[in-house]
PDB file of C-alpha atoms in Angstrom:
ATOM      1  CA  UNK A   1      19.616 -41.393  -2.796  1.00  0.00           C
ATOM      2  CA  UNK A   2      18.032 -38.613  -0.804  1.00  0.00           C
ATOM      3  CA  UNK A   3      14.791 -36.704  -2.663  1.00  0.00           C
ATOM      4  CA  UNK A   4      15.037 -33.049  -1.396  1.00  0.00           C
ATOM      5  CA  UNK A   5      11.463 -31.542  -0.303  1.00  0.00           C
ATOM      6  CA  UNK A   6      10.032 -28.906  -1.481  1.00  0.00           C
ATOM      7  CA  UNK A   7       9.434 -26.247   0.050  1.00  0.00           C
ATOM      8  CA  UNK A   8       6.308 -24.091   0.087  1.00  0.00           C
ATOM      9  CA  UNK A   9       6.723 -20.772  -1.963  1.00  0.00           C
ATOM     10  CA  UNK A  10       7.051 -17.346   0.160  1.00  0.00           C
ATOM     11  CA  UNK A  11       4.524 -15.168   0.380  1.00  0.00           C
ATOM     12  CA  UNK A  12       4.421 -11.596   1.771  1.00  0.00           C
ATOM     13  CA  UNK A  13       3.401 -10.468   5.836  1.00  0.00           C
ATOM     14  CA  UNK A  14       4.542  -6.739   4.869  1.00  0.00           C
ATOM     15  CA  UNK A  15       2.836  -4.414   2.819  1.00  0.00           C
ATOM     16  CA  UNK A  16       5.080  -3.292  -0.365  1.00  0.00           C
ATOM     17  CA  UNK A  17       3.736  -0.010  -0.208  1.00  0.00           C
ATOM     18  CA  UNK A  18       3.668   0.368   3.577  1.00  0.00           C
ATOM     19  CA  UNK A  19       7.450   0.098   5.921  1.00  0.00           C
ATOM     20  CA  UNK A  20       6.714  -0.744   9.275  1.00  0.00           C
ATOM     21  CA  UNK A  21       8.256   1.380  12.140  1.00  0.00           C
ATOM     22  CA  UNK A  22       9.577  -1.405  13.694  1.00  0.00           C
ATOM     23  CA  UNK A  23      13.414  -1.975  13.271  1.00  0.00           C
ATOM     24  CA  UNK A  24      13.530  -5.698  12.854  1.00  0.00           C
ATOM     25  CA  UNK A  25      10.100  -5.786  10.627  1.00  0.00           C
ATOM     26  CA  UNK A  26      11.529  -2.862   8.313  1.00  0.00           C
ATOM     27  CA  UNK A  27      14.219  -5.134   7.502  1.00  0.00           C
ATOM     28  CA  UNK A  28      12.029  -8.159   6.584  1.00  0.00           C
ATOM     29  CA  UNK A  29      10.057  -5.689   4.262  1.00  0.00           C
ATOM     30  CA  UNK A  30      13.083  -4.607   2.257  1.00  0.00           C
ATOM     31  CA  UNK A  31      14.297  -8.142   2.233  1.00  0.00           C
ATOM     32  CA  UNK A  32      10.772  -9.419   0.744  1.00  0.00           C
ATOM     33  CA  UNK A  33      10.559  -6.404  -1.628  1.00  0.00           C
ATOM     34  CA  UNK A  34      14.350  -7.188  -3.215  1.00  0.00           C
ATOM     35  CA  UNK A  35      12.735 -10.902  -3.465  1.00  0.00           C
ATOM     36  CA  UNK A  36       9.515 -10.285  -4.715  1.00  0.00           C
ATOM     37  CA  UNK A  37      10.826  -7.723  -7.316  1.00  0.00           C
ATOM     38  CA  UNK A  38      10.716  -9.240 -10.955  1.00  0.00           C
ATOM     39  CA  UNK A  39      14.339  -8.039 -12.050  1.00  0.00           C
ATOM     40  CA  UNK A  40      16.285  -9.534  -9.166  1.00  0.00           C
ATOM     41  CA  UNK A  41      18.754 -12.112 -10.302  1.00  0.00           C
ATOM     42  CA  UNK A  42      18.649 -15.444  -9.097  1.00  0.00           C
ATOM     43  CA  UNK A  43      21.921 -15.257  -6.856  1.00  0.00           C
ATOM     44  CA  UNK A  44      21.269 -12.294  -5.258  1.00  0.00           C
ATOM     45  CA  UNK A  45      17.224 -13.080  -4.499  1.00  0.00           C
ATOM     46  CA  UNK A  46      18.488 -16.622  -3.177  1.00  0.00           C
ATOM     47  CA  UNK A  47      21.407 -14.606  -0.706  1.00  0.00           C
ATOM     48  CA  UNK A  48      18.400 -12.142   0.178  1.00  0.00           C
ATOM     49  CA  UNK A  49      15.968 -15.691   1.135  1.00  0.00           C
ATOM     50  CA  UNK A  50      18.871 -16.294   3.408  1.00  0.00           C
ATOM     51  CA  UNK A  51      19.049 -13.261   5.080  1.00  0.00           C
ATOM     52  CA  UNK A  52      15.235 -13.210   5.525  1.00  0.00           C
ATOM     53  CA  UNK A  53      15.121 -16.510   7.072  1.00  0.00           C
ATOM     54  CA  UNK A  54      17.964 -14.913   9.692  1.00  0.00           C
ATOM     55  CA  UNK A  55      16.534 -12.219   9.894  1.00  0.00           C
ATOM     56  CA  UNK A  56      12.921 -13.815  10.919  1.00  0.00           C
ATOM     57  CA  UNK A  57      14.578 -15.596  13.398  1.00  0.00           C
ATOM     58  CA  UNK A  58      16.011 -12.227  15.069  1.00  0.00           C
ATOM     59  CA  UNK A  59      12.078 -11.008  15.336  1.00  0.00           C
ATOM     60  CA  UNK A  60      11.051 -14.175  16.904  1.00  0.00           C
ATOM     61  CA  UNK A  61      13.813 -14.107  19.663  1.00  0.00           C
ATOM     62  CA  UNK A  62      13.319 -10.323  20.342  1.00  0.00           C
ATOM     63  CA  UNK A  63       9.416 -10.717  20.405  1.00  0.00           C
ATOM     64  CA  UNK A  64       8.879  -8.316  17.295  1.00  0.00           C
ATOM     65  CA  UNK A  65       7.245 -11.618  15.122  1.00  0.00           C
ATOM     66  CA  UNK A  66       5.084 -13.435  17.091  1.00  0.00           C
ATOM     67  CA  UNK A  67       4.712 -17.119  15.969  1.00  0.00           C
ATOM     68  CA  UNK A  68       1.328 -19.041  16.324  1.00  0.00           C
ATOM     69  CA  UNK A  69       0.885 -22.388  14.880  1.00  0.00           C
ATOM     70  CA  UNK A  70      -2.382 -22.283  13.393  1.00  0.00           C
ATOM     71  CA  UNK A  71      -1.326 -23.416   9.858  1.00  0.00           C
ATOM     72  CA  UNK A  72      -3.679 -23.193   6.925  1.00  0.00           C
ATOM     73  CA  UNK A  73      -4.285 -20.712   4.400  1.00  0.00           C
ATOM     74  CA  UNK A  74      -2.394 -17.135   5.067  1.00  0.00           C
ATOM     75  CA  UNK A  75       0.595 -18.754   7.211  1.00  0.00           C
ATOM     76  CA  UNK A  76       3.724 -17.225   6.673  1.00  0.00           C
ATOM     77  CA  UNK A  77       7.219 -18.929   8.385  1.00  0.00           C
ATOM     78  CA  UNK A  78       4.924 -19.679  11.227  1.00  0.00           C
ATOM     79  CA  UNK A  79       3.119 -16.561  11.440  1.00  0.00           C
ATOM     80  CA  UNK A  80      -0.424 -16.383  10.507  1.00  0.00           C
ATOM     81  CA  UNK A  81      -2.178 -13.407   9.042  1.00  0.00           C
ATOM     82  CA  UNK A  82      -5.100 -11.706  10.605  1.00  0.00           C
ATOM     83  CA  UNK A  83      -8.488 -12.505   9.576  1.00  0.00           C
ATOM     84  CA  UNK A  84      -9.708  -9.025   7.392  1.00  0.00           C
ATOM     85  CA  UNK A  85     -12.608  -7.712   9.260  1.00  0.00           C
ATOM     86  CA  UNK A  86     -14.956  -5.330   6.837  1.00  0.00           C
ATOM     87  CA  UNK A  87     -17.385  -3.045   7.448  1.00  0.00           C
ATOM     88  CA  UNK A  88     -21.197  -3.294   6.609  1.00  0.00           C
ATOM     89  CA  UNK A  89     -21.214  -1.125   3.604  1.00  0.00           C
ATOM     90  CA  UNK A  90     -16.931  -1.691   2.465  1.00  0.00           C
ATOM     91  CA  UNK A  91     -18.664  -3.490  -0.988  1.00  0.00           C
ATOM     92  CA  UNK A  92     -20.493  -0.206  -1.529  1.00  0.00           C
ATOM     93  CA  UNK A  93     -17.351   1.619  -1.901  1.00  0.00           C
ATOM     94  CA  UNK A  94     -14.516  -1.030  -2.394  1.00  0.00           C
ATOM     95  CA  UNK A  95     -13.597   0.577  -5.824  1.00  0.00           C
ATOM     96  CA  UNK A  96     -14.159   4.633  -4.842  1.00  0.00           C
ATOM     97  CA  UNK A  97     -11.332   6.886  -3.418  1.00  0.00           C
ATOM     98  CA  UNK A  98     -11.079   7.444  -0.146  1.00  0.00           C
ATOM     99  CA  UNK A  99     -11.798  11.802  -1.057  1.00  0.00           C
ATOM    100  CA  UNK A 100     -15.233  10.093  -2.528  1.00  0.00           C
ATOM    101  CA  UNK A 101     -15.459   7.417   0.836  1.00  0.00           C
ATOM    102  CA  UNK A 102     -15.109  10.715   3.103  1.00  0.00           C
ATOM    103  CA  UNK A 103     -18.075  12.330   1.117  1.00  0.00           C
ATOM    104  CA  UNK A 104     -20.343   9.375   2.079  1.00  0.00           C
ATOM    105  CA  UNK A 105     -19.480   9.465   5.736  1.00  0.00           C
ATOM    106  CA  UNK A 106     -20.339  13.213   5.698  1.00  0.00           C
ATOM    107  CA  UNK A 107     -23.731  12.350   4.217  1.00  0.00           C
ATOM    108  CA  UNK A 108     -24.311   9.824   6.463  1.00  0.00           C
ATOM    109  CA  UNK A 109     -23.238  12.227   9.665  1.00  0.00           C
ATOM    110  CA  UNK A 110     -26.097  14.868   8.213  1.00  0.00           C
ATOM    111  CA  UNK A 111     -28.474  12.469   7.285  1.00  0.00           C
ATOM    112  CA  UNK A 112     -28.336  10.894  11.201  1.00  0.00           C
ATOM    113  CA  UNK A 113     -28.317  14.335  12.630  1.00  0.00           C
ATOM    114  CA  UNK A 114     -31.567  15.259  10.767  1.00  0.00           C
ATOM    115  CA  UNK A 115     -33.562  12.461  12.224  1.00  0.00           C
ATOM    116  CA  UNK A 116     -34.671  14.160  14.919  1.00  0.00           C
ATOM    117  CA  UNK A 117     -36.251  17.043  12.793  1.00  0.00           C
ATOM    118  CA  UNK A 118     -38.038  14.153  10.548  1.00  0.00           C
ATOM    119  CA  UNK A 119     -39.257  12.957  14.049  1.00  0.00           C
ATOM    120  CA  UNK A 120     -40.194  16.316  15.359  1.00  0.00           C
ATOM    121  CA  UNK A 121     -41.908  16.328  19.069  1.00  0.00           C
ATOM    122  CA  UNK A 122     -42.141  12.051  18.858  1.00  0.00           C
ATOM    123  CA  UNK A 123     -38.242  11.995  19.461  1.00  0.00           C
ATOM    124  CA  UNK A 124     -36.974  10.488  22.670  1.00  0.00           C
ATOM    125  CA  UNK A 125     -39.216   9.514  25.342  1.00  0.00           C
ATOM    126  CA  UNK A 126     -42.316   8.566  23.170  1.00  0.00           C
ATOM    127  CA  UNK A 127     -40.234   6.690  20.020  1.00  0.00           C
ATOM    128  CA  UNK A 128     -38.009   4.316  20.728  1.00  0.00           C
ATOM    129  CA  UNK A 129     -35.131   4.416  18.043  1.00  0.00           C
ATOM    130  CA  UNK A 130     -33.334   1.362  17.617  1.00  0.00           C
ATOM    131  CA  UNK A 131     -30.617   2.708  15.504  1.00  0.00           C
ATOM    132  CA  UNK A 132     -27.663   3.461  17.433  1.00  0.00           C
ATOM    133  CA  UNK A 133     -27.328   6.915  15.178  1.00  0.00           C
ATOM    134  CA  UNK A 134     -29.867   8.368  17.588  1.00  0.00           C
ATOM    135  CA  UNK A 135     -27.085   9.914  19.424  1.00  0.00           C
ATOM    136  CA  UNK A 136     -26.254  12.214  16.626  1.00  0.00           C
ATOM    137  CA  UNK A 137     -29.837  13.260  16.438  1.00  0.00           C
ATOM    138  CA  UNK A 138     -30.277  14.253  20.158  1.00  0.00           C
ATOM    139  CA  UNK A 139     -26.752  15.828  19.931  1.00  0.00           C
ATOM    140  CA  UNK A 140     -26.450  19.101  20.868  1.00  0.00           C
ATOM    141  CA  UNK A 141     -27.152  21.493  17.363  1.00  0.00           C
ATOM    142  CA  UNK A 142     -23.619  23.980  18.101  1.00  0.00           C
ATOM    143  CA  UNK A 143     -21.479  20.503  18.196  1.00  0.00           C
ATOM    144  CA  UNK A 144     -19.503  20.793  14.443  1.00  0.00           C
ATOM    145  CA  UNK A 145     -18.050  17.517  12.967  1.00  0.00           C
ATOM    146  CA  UNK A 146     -15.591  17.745  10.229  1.00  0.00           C
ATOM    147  CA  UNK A 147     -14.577  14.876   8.162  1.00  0.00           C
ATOM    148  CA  UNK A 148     -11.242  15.813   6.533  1.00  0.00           C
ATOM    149  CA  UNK A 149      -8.694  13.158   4.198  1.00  0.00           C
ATOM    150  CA  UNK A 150      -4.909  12.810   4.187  1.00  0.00           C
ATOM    151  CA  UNK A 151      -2.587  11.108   1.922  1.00  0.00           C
ATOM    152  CA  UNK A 152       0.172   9.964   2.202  1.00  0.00           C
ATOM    153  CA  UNK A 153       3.302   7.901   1.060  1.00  0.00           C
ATOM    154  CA  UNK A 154       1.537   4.715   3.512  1.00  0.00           C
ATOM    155  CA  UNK A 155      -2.159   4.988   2.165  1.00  0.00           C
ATOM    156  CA  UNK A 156      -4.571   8.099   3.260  1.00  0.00           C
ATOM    157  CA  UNK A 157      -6.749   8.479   6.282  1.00  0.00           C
ATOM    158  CA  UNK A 158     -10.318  10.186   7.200  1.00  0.00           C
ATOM    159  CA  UNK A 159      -9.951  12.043  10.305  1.00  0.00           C
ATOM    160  CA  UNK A 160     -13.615  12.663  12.263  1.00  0.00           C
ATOM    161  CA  UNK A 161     -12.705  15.463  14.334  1.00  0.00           C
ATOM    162  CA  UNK A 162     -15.920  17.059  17.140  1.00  0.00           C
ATOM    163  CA  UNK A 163     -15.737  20.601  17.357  1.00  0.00           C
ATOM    164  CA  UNK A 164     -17.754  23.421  19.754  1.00  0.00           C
ATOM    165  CA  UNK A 165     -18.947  21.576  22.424  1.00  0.00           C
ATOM    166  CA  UNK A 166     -21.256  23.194  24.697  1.00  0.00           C
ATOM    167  CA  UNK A 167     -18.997  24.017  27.395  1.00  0.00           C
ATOM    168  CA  UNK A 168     -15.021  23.209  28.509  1.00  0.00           C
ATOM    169  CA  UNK A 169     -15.357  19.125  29.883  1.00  0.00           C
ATOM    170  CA  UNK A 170     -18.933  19.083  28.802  1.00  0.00           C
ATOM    171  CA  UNK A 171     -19.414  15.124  28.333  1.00  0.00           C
ATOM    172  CA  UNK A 172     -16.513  14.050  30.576  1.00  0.00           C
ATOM    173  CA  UNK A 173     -16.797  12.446  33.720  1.00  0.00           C
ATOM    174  CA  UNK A 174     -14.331  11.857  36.198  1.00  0.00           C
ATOM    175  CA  UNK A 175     -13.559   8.134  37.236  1.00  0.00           C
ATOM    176  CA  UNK A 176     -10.866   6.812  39.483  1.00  0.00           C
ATOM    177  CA  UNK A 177      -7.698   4.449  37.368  1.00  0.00           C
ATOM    178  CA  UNK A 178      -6.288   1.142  38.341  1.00  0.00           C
ATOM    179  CA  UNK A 179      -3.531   3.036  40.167  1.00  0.00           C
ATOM    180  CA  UNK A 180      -5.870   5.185  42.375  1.00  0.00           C
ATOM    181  CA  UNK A 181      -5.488   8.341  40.208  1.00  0.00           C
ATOM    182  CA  UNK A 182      -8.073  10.425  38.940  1.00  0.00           C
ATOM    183  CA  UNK A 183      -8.669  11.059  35.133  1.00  0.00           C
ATOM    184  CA  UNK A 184     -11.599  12.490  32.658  1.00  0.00           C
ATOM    185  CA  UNK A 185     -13.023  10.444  30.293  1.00  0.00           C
ATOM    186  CA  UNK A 186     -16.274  10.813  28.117  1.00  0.00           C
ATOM    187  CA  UNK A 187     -19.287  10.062  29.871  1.00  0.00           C
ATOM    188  CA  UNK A 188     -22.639   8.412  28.592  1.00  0.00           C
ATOM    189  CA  UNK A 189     -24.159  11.008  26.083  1.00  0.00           C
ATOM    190  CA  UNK A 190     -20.048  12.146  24.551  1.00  0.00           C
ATOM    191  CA  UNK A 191     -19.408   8.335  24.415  1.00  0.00           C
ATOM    192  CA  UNK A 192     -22.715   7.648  22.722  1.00  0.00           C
ATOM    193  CA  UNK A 193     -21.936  10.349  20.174  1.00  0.00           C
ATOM    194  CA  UNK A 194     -18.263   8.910  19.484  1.00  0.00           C
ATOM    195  CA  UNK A 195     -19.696   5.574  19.396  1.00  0.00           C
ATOM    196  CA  UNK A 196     -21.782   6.801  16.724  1.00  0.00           C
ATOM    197  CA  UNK A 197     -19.474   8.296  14.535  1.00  0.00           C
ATOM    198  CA  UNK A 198     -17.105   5.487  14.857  1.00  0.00           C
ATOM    199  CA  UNK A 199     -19.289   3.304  13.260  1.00  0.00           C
ATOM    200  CA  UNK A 200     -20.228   5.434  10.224  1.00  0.00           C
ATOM    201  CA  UNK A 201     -16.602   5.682  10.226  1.00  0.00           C
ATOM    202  CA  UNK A 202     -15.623   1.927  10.199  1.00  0.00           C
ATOM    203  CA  UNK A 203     -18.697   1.257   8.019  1.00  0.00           C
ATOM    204  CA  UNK A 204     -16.415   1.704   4.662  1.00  0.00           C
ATOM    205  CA  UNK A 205     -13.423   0.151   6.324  1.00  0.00           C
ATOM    206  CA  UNK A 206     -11.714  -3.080   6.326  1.00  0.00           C
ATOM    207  CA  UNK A 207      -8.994  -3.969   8.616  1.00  0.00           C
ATOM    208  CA  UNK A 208      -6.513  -6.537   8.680  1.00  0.00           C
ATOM    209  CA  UNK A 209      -3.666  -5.554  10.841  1.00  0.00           C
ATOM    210  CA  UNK A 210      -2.056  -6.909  13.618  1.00  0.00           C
ATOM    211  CA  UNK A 211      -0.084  -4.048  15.610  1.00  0.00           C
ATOM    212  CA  UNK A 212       2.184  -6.817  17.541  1.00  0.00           C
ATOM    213  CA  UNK A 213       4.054  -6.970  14.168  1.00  0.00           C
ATOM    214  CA  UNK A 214       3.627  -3.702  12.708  1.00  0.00           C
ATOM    215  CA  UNK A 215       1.674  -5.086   9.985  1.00  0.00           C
ATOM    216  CA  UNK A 216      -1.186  -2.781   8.853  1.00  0.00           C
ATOM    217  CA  UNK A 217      -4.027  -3.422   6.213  1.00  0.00           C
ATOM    218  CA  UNK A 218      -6.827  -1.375   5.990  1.00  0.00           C
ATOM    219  CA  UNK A 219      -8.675   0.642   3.552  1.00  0.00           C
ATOM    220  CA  UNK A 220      -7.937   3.849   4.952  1.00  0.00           C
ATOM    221  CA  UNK A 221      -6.610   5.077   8.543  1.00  0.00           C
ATOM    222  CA  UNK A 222      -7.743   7.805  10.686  1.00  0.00           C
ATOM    223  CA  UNK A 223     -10.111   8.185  13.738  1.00  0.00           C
ATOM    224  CA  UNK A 224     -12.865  10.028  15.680  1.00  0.00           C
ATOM    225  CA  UNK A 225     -11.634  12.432  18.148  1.00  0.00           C
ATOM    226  CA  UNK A 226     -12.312  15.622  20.363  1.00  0.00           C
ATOM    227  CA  UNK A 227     -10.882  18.974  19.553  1.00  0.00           C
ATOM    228  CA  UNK A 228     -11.327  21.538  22.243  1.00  0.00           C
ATOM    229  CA  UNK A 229     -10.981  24.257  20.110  1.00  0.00           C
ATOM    230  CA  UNK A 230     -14.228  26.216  18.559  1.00  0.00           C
ATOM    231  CA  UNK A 231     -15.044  26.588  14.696  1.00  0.00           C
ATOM    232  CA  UNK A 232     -17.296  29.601  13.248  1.00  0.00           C
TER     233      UNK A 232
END
């Protein structure tokens, strides 16, 4: 007499609150939420493990699942989760909305950008600052930040947006591509100043997502970017 095996119980790769944009990963998140939900009868959640498992097999072939055989903790039908990566201060704030999240980042951008009035004459040449903040104190007083949120049906995001720089392509540099072609990036002093805000930014965060899948996890979305255009 055979023994059947056991198998391992599911667990999730999608977020229930969060479809992916892929095609094939859209339908393994509808799939897991009709299996996951507690009123779905037993014949119809054991038709819907069938089409999963099909329908798993479709991402793998077409590349949209990638398949790693690391095993352990977090695997999922051969697919391993992301390690979650958190920012320095995400405990400060792992229980506060992401409205009071984007308060603190402000704070944190006007705190860094007084500095250099705390240090009066001493800044630059004759202190060494080891933070890497400095740049917002050296940056240029008519540059604006705003820190703005979103929500959304997917989560909510805090958008750093850099306003009224000194001059049209102050910052940018021109540098040469891999095909030959010329193109403007941000030079030292803008890069410094985006580096900056980035991590204030990402200091709140945590992130757990692994784009090849379409599978996002983080505490909030958004980014730090240039606007050309000038604010009062």
């Amino acid at each position: 007499m055979t023994t059947a095996t056991a198998q391992p119980p599911r667990t999730r790769i999608t977020n229930e609150k969060h479809a992916p944009d892929n095609r094939a990963m859209k339908k393994i998140w509808m799939l897991e939420n009709l299996i996951f939900h507690a009123r779905t009868g037993e014949e119809e959640r054991a038709a819907a493990e069938r089409m999963l498992d099909r329908a798993i097999a479709t991402a793998q072939e077409k590349g949209q699942l990638t398949t790693k055989q690391d095993g352990g903790d977090g695997t999922w039908h051969g697919y391993r989760l992301p390690d979650i990566r958190y920012g320095a201060r995400y405990e400060e704030v792992k229980r506060l909305s992401t409205t009071e999240i984007a308060r603190r980042i402000r704070a944190d951008i006007k705190l860094a950008r007084k500095v250099e009035e705390k240090l009066g004459t001493a800044t630059g040449a004759e202190v060494a600052l080891t933070d890497s903040l400095t740049a917002l104190a050296t940056m240029p007083k008519q540059i604006k930040v705003s820190v703005r949120t979103d929500y959304f049906s997917g989560g909510s995001a805090i958008r750093v947006n850099v306003y009224n720089l000194p001059k049209k392509g102050w910052g940018y540099v021109q540098e040469t591509d891999m095909w030959g072609q010329p193109r403007w990036v941000p030079g030292p002093e803008l890069s410094a100043i985006l580096a900056a805000l980035e991590e204030i930014h990402g200091a709140y965060n945590f992130d757990g997502s692994d784009a090849m899948v379409d599978y996002f996890h983080v505490n909030y979305y958004g980014q730090v970017e240039v606007d050309w255009r000038e604010r009062p």
